[in-house]
XYZ file of C-alpha atoms in Angstrom:
532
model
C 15.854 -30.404 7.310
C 14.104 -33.106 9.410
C 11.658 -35.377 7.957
C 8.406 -36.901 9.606
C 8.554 -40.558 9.200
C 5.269 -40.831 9.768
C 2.102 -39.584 7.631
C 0.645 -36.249 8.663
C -2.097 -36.477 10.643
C -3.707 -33.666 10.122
C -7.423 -32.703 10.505
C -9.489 -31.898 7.900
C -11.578 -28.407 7.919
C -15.119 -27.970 8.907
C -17.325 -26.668 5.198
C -20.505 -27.318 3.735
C -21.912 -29.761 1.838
C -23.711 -29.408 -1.839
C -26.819 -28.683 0.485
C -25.304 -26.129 2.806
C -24.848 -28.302 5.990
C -21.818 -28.906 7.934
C -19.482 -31.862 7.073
C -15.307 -32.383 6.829
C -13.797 -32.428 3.731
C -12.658 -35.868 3.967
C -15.706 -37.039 4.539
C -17.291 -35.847 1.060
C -18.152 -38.617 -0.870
C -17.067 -38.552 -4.424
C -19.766 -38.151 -6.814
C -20.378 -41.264 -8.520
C -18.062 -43.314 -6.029
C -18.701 -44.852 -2.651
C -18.187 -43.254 0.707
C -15.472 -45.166 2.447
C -13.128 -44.739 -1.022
C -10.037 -43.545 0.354
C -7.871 -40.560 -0.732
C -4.037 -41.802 -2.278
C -1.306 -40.509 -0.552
C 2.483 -40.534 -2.322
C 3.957 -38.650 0.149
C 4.634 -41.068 3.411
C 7.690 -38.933 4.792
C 7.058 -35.031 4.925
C 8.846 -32.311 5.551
C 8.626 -30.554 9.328
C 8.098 -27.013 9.727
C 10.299 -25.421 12.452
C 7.808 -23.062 14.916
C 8.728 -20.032 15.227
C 5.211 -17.624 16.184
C 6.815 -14.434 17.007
C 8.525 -13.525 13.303
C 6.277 -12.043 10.651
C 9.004 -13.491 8.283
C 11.313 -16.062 8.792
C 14.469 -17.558 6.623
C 14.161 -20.776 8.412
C 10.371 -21.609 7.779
C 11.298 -20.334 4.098
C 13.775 -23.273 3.681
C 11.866 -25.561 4.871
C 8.667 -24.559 2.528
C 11.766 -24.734 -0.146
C 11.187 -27.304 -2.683
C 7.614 -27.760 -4.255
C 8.277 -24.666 -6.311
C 11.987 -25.398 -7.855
C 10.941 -28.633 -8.711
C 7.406 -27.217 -10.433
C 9.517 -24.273 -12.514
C 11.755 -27.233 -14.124
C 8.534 -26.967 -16.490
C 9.291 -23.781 -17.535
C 12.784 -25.189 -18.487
C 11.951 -28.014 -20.590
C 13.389 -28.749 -23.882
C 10.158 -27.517 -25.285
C 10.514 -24.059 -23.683
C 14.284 -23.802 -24.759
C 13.056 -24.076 -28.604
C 10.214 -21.538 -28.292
C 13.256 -19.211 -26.766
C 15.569 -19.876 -29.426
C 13.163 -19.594 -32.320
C 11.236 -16.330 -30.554
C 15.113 -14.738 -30.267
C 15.761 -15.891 -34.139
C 13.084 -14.902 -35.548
C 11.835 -11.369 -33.470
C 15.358 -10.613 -31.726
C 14.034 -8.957 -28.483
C 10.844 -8.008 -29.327
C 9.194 -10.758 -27.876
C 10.767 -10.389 -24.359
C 7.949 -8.964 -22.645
C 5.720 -11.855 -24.201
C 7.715 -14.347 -22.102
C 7.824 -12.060 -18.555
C 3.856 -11.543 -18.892
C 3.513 -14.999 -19.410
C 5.973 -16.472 -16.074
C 3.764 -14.072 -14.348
C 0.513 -15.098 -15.361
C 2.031 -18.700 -14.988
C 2.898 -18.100 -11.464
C -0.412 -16.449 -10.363
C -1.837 -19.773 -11.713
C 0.412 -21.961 -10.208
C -0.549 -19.975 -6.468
C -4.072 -21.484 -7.250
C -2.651 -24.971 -7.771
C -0.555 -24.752 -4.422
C -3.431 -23.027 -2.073
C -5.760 -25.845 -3.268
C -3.387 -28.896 -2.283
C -2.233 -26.502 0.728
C -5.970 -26.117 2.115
C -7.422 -29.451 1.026
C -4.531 -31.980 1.566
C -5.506 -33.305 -1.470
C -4.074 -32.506 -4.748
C -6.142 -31.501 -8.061
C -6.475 -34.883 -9.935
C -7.991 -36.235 -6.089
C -10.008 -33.475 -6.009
C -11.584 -33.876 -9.988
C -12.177 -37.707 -8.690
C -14.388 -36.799 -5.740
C -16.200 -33.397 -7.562
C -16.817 -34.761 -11.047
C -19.243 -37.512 -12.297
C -17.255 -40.939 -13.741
C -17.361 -39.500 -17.338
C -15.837 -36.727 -17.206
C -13.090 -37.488 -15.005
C -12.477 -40.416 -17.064
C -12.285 -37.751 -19.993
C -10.183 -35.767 -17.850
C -7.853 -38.247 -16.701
C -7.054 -39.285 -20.340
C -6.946 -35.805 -21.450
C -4.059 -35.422 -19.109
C -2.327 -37.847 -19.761
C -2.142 -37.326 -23.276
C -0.420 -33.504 -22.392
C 1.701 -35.723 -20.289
C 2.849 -37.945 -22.834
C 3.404 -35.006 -25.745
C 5.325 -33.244 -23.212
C 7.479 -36.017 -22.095
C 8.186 -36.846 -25.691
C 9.767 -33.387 -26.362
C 11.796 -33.845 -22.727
C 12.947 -37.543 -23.729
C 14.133 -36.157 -27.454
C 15.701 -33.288 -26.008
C 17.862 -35.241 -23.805
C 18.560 -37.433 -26.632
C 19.707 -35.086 -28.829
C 22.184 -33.696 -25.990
C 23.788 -37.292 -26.230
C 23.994 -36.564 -29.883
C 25.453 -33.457 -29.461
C 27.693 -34.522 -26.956
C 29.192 -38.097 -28.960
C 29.368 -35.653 -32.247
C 26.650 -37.757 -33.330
C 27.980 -41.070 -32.253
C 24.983 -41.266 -30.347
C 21.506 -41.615 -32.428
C 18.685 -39.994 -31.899
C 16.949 -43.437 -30.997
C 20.214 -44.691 -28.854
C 19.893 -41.583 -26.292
C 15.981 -42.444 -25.998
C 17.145 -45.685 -24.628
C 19.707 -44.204 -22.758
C 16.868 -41.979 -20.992
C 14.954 -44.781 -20.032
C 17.427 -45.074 -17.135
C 15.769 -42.650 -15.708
C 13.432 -44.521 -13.895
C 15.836 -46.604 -11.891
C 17.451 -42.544 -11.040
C 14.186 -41.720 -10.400
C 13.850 -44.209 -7.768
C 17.309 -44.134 -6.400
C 16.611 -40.294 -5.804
C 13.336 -41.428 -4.676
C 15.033 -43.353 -1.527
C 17.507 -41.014 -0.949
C 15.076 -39.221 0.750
C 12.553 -36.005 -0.292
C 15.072 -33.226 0.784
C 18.077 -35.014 -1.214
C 15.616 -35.220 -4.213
C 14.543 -31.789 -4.287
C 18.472 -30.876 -3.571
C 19.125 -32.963 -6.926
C 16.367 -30.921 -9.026
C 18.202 -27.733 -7.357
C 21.649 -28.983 -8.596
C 19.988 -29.702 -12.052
C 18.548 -25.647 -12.061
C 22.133 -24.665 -11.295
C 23.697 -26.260 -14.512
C 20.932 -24.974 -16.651
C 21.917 -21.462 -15.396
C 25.559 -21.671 -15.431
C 25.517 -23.296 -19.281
C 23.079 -21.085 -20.485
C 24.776 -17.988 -18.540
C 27.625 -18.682 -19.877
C 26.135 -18.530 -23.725
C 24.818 -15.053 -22.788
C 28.001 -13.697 -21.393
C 29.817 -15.185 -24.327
C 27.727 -13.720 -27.249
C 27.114 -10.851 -24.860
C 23.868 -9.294 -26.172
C 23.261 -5.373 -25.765
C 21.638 -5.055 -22.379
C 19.703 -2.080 -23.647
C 17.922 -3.610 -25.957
C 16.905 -6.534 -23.906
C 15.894 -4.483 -21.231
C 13.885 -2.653 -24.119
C 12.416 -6.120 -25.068
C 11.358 -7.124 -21.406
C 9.752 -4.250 -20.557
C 8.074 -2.237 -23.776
C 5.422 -4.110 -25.464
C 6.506 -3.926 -29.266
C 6.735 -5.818 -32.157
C 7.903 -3.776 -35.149
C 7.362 -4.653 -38.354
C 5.965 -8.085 -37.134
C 4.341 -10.610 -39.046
C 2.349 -14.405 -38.589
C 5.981 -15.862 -38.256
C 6.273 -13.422 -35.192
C 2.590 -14.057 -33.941
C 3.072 -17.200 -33.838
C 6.121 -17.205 -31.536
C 4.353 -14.942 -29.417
C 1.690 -17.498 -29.121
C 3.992 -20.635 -28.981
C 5.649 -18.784 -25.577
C 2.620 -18.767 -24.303
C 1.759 -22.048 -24.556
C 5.295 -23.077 -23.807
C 5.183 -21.620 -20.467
C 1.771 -22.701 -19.303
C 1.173 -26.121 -19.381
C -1.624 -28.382 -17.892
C 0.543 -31.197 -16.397
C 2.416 -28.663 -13.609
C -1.058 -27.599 -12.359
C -2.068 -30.962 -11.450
C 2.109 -31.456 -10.131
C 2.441 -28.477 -8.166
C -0.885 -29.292 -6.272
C 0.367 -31.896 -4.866
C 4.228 -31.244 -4.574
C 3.079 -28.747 -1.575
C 1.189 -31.932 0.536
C 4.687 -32.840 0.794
C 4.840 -30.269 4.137
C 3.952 -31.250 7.457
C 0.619 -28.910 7.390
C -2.103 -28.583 10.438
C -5.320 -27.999 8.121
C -7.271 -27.699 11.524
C -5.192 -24.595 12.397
C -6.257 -21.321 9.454
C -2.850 -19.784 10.907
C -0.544 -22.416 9.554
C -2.280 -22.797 6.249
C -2.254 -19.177 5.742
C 1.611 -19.000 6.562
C 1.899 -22.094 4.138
C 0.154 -20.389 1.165
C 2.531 -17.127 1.870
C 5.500 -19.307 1.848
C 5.037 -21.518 -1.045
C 4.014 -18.469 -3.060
C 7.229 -16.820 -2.208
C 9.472 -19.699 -3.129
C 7.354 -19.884 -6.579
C 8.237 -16.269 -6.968
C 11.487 -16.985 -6.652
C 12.072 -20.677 -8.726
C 9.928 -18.631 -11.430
C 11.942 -15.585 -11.440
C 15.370 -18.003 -11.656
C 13.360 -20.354 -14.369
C 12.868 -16.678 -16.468
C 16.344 -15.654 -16.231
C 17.212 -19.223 -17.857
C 14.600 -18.287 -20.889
C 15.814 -14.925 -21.134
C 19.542 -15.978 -21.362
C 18.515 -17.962 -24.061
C 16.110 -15.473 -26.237
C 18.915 -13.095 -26.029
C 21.787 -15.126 -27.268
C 20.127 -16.138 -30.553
C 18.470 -12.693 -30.525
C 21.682 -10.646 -30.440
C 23.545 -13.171 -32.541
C 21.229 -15.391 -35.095
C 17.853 -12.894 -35.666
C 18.378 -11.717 -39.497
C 20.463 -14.750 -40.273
C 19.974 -16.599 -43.177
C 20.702 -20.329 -44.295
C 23.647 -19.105 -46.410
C 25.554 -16.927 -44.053
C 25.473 -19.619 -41.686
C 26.409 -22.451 -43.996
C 29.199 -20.335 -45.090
C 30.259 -19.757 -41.120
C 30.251 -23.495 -40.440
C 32.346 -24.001 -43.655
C 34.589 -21.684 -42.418
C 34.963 -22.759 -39.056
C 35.293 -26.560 -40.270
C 32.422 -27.214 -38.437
C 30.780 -31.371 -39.251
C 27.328 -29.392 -39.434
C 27.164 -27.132 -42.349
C 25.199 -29.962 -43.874
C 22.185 -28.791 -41.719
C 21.998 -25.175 -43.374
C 20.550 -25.480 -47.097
C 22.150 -23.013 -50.058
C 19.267 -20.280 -50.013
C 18.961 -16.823 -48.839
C 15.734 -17.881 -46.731
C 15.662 -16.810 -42.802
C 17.256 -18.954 -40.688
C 15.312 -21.816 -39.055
C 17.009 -23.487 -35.595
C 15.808 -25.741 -33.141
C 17.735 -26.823 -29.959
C 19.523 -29.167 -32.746
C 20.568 -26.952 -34.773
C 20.588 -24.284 -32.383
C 23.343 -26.240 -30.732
C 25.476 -26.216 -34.158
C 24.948 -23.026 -34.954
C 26.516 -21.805 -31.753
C 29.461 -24.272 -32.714
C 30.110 -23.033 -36.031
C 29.876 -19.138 -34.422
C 31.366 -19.524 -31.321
C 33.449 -22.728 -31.216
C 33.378 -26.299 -29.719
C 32.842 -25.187 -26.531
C 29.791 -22.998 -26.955
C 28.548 -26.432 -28.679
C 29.508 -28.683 -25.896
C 28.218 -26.522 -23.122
C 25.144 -25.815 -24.314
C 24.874 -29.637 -24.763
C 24.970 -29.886 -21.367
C 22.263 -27.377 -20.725
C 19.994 -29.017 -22.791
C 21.122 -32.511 -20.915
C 19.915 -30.853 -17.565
C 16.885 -29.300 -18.871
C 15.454 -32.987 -20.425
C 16.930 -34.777 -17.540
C 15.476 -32.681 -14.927
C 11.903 -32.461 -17.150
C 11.738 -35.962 -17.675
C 12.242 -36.769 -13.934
C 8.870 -34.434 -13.262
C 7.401 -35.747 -15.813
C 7.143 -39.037 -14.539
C 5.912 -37.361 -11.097
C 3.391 -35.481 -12.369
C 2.204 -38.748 -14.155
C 2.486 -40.359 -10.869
C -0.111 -38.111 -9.370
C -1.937 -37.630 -12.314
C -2.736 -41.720 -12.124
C -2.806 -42.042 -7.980
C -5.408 -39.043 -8.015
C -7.804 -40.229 -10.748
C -7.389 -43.732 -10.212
C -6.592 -44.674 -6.551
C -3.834 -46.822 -7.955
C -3.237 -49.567 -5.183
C 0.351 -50.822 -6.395
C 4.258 -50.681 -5.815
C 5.834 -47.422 -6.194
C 8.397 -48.894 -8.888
C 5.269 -50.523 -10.808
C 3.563 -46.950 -11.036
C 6.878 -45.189 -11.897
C 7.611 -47.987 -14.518
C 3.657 -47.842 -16.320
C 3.930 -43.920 -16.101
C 7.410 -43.620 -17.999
C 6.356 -46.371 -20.483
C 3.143 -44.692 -21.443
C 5.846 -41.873 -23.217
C 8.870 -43.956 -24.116
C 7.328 -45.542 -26.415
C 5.948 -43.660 -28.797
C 8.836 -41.970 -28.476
C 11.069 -44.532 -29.532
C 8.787 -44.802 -33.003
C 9.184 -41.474 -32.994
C 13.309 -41.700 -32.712
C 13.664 -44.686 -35.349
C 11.405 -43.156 -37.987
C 12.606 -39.327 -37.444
C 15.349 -37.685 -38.577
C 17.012 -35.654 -36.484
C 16.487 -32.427 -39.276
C 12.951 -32.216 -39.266
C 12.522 -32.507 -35.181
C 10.959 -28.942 -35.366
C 8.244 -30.220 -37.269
C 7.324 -32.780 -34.485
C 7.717 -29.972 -31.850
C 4.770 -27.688 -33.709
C 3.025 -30.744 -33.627
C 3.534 -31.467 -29.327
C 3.498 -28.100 -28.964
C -0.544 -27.689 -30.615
C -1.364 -31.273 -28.318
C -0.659 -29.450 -25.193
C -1.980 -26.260 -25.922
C -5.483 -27.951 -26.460
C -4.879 -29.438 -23.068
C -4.805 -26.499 -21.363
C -8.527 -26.435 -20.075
C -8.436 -29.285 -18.994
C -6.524 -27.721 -16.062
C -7.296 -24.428 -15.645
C -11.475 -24.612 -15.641
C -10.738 -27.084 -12.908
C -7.939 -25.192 -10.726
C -10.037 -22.358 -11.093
C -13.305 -23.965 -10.052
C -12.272 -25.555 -7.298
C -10.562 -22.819 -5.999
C -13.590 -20.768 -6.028
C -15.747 -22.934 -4.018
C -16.314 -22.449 -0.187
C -16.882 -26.101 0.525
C -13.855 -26.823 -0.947
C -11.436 -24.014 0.538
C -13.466 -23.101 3.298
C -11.587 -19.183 4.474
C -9.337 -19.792 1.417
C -11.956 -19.536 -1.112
C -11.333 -16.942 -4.214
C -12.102 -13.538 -3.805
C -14.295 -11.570 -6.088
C -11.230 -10.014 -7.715
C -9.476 -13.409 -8.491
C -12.634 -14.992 -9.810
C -13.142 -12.279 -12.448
C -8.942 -11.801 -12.556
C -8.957 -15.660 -13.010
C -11.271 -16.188 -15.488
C -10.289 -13.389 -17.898
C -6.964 -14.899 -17.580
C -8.303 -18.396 -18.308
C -10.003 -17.009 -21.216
C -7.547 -15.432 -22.986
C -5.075 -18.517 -22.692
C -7.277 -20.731 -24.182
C -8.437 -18.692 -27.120
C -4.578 -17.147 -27.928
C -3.870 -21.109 -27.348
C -6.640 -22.316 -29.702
C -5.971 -20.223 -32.473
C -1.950 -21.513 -32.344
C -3.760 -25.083 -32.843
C -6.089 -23.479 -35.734
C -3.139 -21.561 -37.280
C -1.274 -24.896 -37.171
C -3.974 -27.565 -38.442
C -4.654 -25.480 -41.440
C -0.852 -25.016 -42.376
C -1.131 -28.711 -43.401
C -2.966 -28.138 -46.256
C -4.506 -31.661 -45.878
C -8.423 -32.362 -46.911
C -8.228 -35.310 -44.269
C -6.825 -33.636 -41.317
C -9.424 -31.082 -41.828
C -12.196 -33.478 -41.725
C -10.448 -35.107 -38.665
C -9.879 -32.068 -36.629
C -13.721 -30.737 -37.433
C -15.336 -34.315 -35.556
C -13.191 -33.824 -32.885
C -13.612 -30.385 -32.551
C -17.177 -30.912 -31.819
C -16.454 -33.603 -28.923
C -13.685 -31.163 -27.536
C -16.126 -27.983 -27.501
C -18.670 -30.060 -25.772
C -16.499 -30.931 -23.029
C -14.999 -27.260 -22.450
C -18.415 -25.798 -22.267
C -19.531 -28.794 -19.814
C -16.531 -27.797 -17.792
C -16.801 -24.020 -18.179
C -20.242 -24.736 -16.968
C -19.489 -26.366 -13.896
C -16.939 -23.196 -13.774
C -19.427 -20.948 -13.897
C -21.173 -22.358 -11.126
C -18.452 -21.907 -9.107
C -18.399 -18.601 -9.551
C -21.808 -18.003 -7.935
C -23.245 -17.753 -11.509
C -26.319 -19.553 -10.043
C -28.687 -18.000 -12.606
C -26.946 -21.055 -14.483
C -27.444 -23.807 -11.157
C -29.520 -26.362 -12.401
């Protein structure tokens, strides 16, 4: 598909100001920040739409909006999504199915609201938190996010390292692939100048392998389709416990995270968009949310492949019986598996043996390479949506590879501490541990997607209806509180006087700052009772 060479000139709508009189979008001064500030752009090349007026549909215009939404589901692939699967399929079997195909929908309808704000606005969310919100708490914000950036590229850098491992038969340590993945910044960039199309083409490639790997672990073990259609579609959980609660929980969290708001709002600025004109941003919100529904239907495939293999083969396993398969099969790994009748544990470490000792080498191997293409596409959007999370808050006025290079350090890192100090056995620990970090970032996106999206100066026509507002904020609701219980639930497993004590100060700072922003939420949803 053609690409513009140069930026989009497009015009900016006509909406109101705080006091109800007529002004362009662009021209809104930030609150706190001077007038002629102006808005960061990443995308200098964008993608042409072909014009076609007289189809209602068309296959052509769908292409071309093709992109934005493949590379936002790799989210819903990473590393950290492919251990919730494996331990939800372990430990429930298929009961917790419909869990993960309520939450890829609820993550989708959320996602829309990311893509129809950087689709009416032509600016993406962190741009938009600079100019709406004061200099504290966008500072809060910004820091916020980038702390559920850094958790989550941790588990994407580790989970690509442990694919070396798996790979070299443990040739490769877990600290050797970390280094290994900090190559992909100079890929990043290569991609980068190949050109947007090629990029998004190399994301698609990336989706491809993680369906054909993990495919062919489904077809291999080949679960009984009538229970898993049982699973995705008949809320159950017989005989369920905490252990099972908390997987339910940990899917949700796994599936919505904070970071791919702020990325898919401004993935879609990278289509060449007339603002001016409410035709073609209408046809651009109905195309980008059909190529969501798509990459997010493909994206839960992928998790369900992988819930059902260790479902139909692993769930009522213990340690022993798998120990005793390894020793049986010669496997290097039986060393993992400790002499006890306890229920077995896995993570995509020992997920990867365990399919080894069952299966053979190749169900090892391959699913090496699965987990290789989910941390290597993750990590590559990871380092985007750190891009934009950093050009949006901060107006960053620098060379692209300088941004890329302070983005990916910020996680490599502490991740390399992490790899010398960890062994590669208690990983799952460290997981619970990312997992509750981003799950307490969550509000830090969604108050703001959702109150932005609400208001009429910002969207103009586009503005939430009644039913989303209420729809949205029930949603919003519920995904914090099932999300801050999995923290609670987690923080007092530790049994430790200290991290009590810890967690309570900051609990009081964090509260403050979610009611400040469910305020300004509020607001937006013509609570003015609460205006003051």
């Amino acid at each position: 598909m053609a690409t513009e060479q140069s930026k989009l000139k497009s015009q900016p709508h006509q909406i109101e100001d705080m006091h109800g009189g007529p002004t362009q979008y662009g021209a809104i001064p930030p609150t706190g920040s001077s007038d002629d500030e102006p808005i960061s752009s990443t995308f200098e090349d964008r993608v042409a739409i072909p014009t076609d007026d007289s189809e209602i549909f068309s296959f052509r215009k769908l292409w071309a909006f093709t992109g934005p939404g493949f590379l936002m589901s790799i989210a819903f692939l990473d590393p950290g999504n492919i251990e919730s699967d494996l331990d939800s399929g372990a430990i429930a079997g298929f009961q917790l199915l419909w869990v993960l195909l309520w939450s890829t929908v609820i993550g989708l309808l959320l996602q829309r609201l990311a893509a129809r704000l950087g689709v009416v606005t032509g600016m993406d969310l962190a741009e938009v938190c600079k100019r709406e919100y004061p200099c504290v708490p966008r500072t809060i914000l910004w820091l916020m996010i980038e702390v559920a950036i850094i958790g989550s590229d941790m588990q994407e850098v580790i989970g690509t390292a442990i694919a070396f491992n798996l790979l070299s038969a443990g040739r490769i340590p877990l600290w050797g692939g970390v280094i290994i993945t900090i190559g992909d910044t100079l890929i990043f960039l290569c991609c980068d100048k190949w050109g947007l199309r090629k990029l998004e083409a190399f994301f698609g490639f990336l989706i491809t392998v993680m369906a054909v790997t993990f495919g062919y672990e489904y077809v291999t073990v080949a679960p009984n389709q009538a229970e898993v259609l049982k699973g995705m579609f008949v809320p159950y959980c017989r005989g369920c416990g905490s252990a099972e609660l908390e997987q339910a929980i940990g899917i949700v969290g796994a599936v919505i995270m904070p970071h791919n708001i702020y990325l898919h709002s401004a993935l879609v600025k990278s289509r060449q968009i007339d603002r001016a004109n409410n035709r073609e941003v209408k046809e651009a919100n109905k195309y980008f949310f059909i190529e969501a529904s798509i990459a997010l239907f493909v994206s839960f495939l992928i998790n369900l492949f992988v819930v059902a293999v260790f479902a139909e083969a692993f769930y009522g396993k213990t340690n022993m019986q798998v120990r005793q398969q390894c020793n049986e099969s010669g496997s290097s790994y039986a060393g993992l598996f400790p002499y006890n009748n306890e229920t077995l544990e896995v993570d995509i470490y020992k997920g990867g043996a365990v399919l080894g000792c069952y299966f053979g080498p190749a169900a090892l191997y391959i699913w090496a390479i699965g987990i290789l293409a989910a941390g290597q596409s993750s990590t590559m959007t990871g380092t985007y949506a750190g891009q934009f999370v950093m050009d949006g808050f901060l107006n960053l006025r620098c060379s692209r590879f300088a941004r890329v290079l302070l983005t990916r350090s910020i996680a490599i890192v502490p991740t390399l501490l992490v790899a010398f100090f960890q062994d590669l056995k208690d990983l799952t620990v460290m997981n619970d541990l990312l997992n509750a970090l981003q799950s307490i970032q969550l509000p830090f996106a969604l108050l703001p997607i959702l109150t932005f999206t609400s208001l009429t100066r910002v969207m103009h026509d586009f503005a939430n209806g009644l039913v989303w507002k209420i729809g949205g904020a029930l949603t919003i609701l519920g995904i914090c509180v099932i999300n801050i219980y999995f923290v609670v639930v987690y923080v007092t497993g530790l049994n430790s006087i200290v991290v009590y004590v810890i967690s309570a100060l900051l609990s009081i700072a964090y509260v403050i700052f979610v009611i400040y922003l469910a305020w300004k939420c509020w607001i937006a949803l013509r609570a003015s009772c609460l205006h003051v």
